[in-house]
mmCIF file with all atom_site columns, C-alpha atoms in Angstrom:
data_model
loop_
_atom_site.group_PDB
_atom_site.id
_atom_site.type_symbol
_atom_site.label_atom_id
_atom_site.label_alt_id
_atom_site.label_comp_id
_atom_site.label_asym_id
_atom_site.label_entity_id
_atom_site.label_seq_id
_atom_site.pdbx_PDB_ins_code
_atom_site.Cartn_x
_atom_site.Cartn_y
_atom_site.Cartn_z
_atom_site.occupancy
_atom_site.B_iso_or_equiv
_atom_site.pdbx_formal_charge
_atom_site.auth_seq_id
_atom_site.auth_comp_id
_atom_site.auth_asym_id
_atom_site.auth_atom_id
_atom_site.pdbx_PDB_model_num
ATOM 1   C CA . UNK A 1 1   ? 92.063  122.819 100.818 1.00 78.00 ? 1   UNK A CA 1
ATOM 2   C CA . UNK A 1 2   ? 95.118  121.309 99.061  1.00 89.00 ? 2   UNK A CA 1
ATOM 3   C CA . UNK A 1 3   ? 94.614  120.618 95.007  1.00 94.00 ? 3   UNK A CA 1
ATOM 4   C CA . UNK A 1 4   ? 95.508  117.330 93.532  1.00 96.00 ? 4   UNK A CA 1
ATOM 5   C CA . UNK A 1 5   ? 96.686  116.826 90.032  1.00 97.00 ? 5   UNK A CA 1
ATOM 6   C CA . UNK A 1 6   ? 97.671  113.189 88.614  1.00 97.00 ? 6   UNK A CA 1
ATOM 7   C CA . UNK A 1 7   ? 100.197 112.422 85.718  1.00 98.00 ? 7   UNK A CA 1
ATOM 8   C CA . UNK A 1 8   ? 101.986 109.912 84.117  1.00 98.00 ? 8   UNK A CA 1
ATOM 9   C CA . UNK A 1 9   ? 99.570  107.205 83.471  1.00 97.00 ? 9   UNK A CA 1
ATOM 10  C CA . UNK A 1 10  ? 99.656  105.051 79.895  1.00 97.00 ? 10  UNK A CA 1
ATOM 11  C CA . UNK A 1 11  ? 99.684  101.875 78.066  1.00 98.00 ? 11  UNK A CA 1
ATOM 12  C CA . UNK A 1 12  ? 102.563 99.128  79.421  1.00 98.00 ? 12  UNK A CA 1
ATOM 13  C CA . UNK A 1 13  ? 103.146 95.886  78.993  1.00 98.00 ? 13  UNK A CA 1
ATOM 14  C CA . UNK A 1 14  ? 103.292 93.210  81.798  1.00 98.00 ? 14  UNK A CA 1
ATOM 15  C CA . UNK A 1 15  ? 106.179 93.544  83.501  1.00 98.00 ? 15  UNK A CA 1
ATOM 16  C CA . UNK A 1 16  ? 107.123 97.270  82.848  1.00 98.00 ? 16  UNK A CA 1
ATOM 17  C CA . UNK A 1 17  ? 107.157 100.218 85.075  1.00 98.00 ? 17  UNK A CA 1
ATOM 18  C CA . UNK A 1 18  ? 105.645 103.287 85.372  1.00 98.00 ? 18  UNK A CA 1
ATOM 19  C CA . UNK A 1 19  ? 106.022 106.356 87.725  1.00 98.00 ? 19  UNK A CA 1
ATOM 20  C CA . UNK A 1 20  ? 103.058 108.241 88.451  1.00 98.00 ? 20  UNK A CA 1
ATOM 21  C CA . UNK A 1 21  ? 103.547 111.800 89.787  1.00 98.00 ? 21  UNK A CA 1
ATOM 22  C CA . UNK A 1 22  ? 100.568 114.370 91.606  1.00 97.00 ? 22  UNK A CA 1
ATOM 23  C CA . UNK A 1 23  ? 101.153 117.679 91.576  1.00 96.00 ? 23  UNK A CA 1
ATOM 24  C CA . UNK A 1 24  ? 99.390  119.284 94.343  1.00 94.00 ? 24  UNK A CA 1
ATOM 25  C CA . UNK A 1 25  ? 98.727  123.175 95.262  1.00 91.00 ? 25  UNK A CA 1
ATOM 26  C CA . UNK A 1 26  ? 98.972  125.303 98.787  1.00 78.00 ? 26  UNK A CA 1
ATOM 27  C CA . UNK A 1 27  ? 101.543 125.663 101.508 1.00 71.00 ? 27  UNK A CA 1
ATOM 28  C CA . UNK A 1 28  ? 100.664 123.196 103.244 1.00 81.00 ? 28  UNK A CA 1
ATOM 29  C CA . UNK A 1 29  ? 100.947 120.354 100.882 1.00 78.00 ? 29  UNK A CA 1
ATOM 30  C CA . UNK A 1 30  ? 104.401 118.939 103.486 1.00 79.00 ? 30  UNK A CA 1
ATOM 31  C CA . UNK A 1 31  ? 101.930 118.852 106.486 1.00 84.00 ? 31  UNK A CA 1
ATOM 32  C CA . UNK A 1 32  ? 99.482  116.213 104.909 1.00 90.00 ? 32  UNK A CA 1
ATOM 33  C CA . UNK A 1 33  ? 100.056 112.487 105.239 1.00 94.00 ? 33  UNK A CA 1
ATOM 34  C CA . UNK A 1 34  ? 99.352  111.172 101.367 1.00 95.00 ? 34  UNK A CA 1
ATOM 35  C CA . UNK A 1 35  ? 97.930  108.194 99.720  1.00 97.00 ? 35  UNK A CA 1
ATOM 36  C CA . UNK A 1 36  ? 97.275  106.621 96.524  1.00 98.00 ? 36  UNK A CA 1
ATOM 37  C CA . UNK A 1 37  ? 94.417  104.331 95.539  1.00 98.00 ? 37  UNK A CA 1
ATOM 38  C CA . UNK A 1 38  ? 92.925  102.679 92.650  1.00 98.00 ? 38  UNK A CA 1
ATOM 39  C CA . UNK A 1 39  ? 90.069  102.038 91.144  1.00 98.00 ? 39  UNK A CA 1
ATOM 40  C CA . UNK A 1 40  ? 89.336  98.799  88.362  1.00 97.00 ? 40  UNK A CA 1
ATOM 41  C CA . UNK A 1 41  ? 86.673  98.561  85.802  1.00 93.00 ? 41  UNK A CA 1
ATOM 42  C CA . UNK A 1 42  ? 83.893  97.349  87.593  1.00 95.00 ? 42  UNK A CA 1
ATOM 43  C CA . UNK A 1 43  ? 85.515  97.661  91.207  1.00 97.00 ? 43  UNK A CA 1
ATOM 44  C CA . UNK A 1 44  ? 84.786  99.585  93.845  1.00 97.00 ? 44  UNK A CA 1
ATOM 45  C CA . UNK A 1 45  ? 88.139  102.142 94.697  1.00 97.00 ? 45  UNK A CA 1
ATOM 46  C CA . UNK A 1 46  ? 91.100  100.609 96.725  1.00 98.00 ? 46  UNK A CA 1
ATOM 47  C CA . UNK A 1 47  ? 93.701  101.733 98.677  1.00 98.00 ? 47  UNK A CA 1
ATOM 48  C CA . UNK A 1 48  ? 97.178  100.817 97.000  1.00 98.00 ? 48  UNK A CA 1
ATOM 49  C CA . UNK A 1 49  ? 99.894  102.970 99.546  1.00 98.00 ? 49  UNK A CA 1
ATOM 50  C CA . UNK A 1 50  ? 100.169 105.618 101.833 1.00 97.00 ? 50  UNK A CA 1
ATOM 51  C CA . UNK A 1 51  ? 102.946 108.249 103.146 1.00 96.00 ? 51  UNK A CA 1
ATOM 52  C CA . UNK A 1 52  ? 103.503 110.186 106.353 1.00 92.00 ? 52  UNK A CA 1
ATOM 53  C CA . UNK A 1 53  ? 103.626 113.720 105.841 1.00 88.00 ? 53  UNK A CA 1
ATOM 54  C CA . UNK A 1 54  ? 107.391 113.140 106.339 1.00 88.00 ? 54  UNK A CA 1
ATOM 55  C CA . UNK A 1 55  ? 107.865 110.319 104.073 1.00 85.00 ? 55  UNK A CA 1
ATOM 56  C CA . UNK A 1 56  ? 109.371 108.257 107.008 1.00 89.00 ? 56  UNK A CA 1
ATOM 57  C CA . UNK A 1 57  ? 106.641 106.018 107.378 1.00 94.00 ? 57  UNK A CA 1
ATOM 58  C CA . UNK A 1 58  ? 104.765 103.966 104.314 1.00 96.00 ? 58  UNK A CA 1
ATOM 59  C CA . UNK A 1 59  ? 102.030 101.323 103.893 1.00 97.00 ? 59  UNK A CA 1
ATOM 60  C CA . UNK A 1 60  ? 101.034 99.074  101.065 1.00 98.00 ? 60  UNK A CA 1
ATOM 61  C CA . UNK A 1 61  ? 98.500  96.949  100.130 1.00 98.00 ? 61  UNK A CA 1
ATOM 62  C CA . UNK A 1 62  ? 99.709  93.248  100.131 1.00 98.00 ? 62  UNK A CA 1
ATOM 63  C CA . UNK A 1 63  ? 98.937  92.730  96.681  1.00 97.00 ? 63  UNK A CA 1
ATOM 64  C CA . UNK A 1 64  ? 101.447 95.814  95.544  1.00 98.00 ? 64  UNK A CA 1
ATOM 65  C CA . UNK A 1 65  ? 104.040 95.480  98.507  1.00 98.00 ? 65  UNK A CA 1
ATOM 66  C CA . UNK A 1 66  ? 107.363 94.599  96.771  1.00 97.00 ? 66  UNK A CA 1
ATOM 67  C CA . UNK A 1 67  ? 106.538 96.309  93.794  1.00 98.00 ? 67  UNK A CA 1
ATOM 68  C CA . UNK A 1 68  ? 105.239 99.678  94.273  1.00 98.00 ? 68  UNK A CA 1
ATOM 69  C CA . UNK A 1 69  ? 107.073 102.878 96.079  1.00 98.00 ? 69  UNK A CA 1
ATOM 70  C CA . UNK A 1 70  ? 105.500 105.790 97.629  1.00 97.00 ? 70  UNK A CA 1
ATOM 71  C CA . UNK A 1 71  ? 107.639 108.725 97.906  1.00 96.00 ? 71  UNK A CA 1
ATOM 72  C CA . UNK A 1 72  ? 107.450 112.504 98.201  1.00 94.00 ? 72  UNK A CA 1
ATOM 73  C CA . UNK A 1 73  ? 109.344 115.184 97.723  1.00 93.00 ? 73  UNK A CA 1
ATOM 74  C CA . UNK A 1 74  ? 107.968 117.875 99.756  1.00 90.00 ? 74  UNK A CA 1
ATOM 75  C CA . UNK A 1 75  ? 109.750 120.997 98.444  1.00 91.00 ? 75  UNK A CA 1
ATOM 76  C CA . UNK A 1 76  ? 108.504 120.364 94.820  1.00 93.00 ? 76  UNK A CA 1
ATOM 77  C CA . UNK A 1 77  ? 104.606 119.336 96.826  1.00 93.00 ? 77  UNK A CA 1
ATOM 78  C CA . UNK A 1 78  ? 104.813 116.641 94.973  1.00 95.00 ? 78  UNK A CA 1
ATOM 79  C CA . UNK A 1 79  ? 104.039 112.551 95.695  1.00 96.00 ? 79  UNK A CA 1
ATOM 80  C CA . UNK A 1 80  ? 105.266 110.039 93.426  1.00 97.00 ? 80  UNK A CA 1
ATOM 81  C CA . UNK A 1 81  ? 104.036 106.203 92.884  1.00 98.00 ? 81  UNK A CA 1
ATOM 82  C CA . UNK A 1 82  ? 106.587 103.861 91.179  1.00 98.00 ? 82  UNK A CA 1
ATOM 83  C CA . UNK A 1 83  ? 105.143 101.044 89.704  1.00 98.00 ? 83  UNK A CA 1
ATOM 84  C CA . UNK A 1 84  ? 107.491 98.035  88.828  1.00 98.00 ? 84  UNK A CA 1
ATOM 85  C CA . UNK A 1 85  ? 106.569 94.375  87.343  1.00 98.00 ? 85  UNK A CA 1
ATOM 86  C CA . UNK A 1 86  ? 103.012 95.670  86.329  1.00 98.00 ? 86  UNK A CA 1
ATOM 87  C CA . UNK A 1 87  ? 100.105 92.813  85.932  1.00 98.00 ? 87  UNK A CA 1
ATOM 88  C CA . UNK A 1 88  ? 97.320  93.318  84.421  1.00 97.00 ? 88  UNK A CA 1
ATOM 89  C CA . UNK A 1 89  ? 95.229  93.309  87.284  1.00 97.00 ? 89  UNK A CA 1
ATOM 90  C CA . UNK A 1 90  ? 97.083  96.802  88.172  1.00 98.00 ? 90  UNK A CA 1
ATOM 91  C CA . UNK A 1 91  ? 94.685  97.867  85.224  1.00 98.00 ? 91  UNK A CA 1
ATOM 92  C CA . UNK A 1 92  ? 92.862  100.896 87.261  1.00 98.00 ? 92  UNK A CA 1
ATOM 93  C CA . UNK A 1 93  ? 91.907  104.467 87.234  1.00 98.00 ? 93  UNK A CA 1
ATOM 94  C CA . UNK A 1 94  ? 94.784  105.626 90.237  1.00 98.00 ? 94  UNK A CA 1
ATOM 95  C CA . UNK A 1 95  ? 94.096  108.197 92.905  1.00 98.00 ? 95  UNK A CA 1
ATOM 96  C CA . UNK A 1 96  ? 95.941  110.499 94.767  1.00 97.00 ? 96  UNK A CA 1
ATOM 97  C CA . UNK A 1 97  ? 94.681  111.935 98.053  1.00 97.00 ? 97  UNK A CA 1
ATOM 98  C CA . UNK A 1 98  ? 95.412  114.126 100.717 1.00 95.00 ? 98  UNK A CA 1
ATOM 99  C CA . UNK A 1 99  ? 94.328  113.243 104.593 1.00 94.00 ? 99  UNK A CA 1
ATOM 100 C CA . UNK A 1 100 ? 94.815  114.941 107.837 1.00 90.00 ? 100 UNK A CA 1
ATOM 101 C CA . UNK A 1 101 ? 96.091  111.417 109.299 1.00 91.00 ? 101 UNK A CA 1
ATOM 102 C CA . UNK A 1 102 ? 98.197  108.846 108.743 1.00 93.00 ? 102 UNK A CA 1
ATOM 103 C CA . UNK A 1 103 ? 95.734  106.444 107.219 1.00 93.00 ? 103 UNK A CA 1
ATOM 104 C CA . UNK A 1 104 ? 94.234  103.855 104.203 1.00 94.00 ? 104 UNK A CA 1
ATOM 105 C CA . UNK A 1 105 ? 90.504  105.045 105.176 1.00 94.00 ? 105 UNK A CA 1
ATOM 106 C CA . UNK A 1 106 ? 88.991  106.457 101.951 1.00 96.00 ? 106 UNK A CA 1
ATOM 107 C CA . UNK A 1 107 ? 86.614  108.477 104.335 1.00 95.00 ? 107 UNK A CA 1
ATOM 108 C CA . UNK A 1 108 ? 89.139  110.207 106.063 1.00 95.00 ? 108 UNK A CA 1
ATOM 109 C CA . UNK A 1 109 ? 90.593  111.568 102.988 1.00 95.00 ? 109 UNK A CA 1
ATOM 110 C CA . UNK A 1 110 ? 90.004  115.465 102.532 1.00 92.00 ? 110 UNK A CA 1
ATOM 111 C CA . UNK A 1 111 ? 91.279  115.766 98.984  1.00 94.00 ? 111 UNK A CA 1
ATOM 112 C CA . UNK A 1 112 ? 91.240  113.848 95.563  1.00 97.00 ? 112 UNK A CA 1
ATOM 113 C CA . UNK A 1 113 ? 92.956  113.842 92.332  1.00 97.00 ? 113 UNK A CA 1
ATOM 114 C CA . UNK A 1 114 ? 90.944  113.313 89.129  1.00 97.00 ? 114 UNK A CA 1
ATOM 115 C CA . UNK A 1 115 ? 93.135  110.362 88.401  1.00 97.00 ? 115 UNK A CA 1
ATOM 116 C CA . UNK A 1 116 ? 94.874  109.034 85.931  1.00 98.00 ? 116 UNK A CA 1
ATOM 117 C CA . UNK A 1 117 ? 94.039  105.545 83.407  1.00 98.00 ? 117 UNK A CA 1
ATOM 118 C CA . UNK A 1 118 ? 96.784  103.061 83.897  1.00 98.00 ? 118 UNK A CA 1
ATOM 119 C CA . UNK A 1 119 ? 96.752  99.816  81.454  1.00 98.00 ? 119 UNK A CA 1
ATOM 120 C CA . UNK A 1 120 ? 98.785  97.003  81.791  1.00 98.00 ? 120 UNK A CA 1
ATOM 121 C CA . UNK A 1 121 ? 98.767  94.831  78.997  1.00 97.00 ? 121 UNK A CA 1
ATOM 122 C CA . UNK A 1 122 ? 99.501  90.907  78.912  1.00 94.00 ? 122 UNK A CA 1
#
């Protein structure tokens, strides 16, 4: 069972960026396919992007693609989500997650994050 830790959420204005980082524990962190989702106040949790295990394959949802980047970096088991030209409506508690495919199902995912509070403000 891999261990998910989230970082590098905050207070930005519309238009800024931010980087979001989860750390995650065990050897076997480079063999699992990652995503992140998100969840708004009063939502029900999204999917936002997704990595292969070898970060040669990506997916958004349309309403980040063009702005958001998922990326890994597999030695330091970590997977990073840059955020760029933030709306409010990014405003969300964000999820990391680890699956044992290549997918945006929430059900297939075997691990979570805690998550960490992103606010955009306008």
């Amino acid at each position: 069972q891999v261990q998910l830790v989230e970082s590098g959420g905050g207070l930005v204005q519309a238009g800024g960026s931010l980087r979001l980082s989860c750390a995650a524990s065990g050897r076997t962190f480079s063999t699992y396919p990652m995503a992140w989702f998100r969840q708004a106040p009063g939502k029900e949790r999204e999917f936002v992007a997704a990595s292969n295990w070898a970060d040669t394959s990506t997916y958004y949802a349309d309403s980040v693609k063009g702005r958001f980047t998922i990326s890994r970096d597999n030695a330091k088991r970590t997977v990073y989500l840059q955020m760029n030209s933030l709306k409010p409506e990014d405003t969300a508690v964000y999820y990391c997650a680890a699956s044992d495919s290549f997918t945006t199902a929430q059900a297939l995912m075997r691990s979570w994050g805690q998550g960490t509070h992103v606010t955009v403000s306008s």
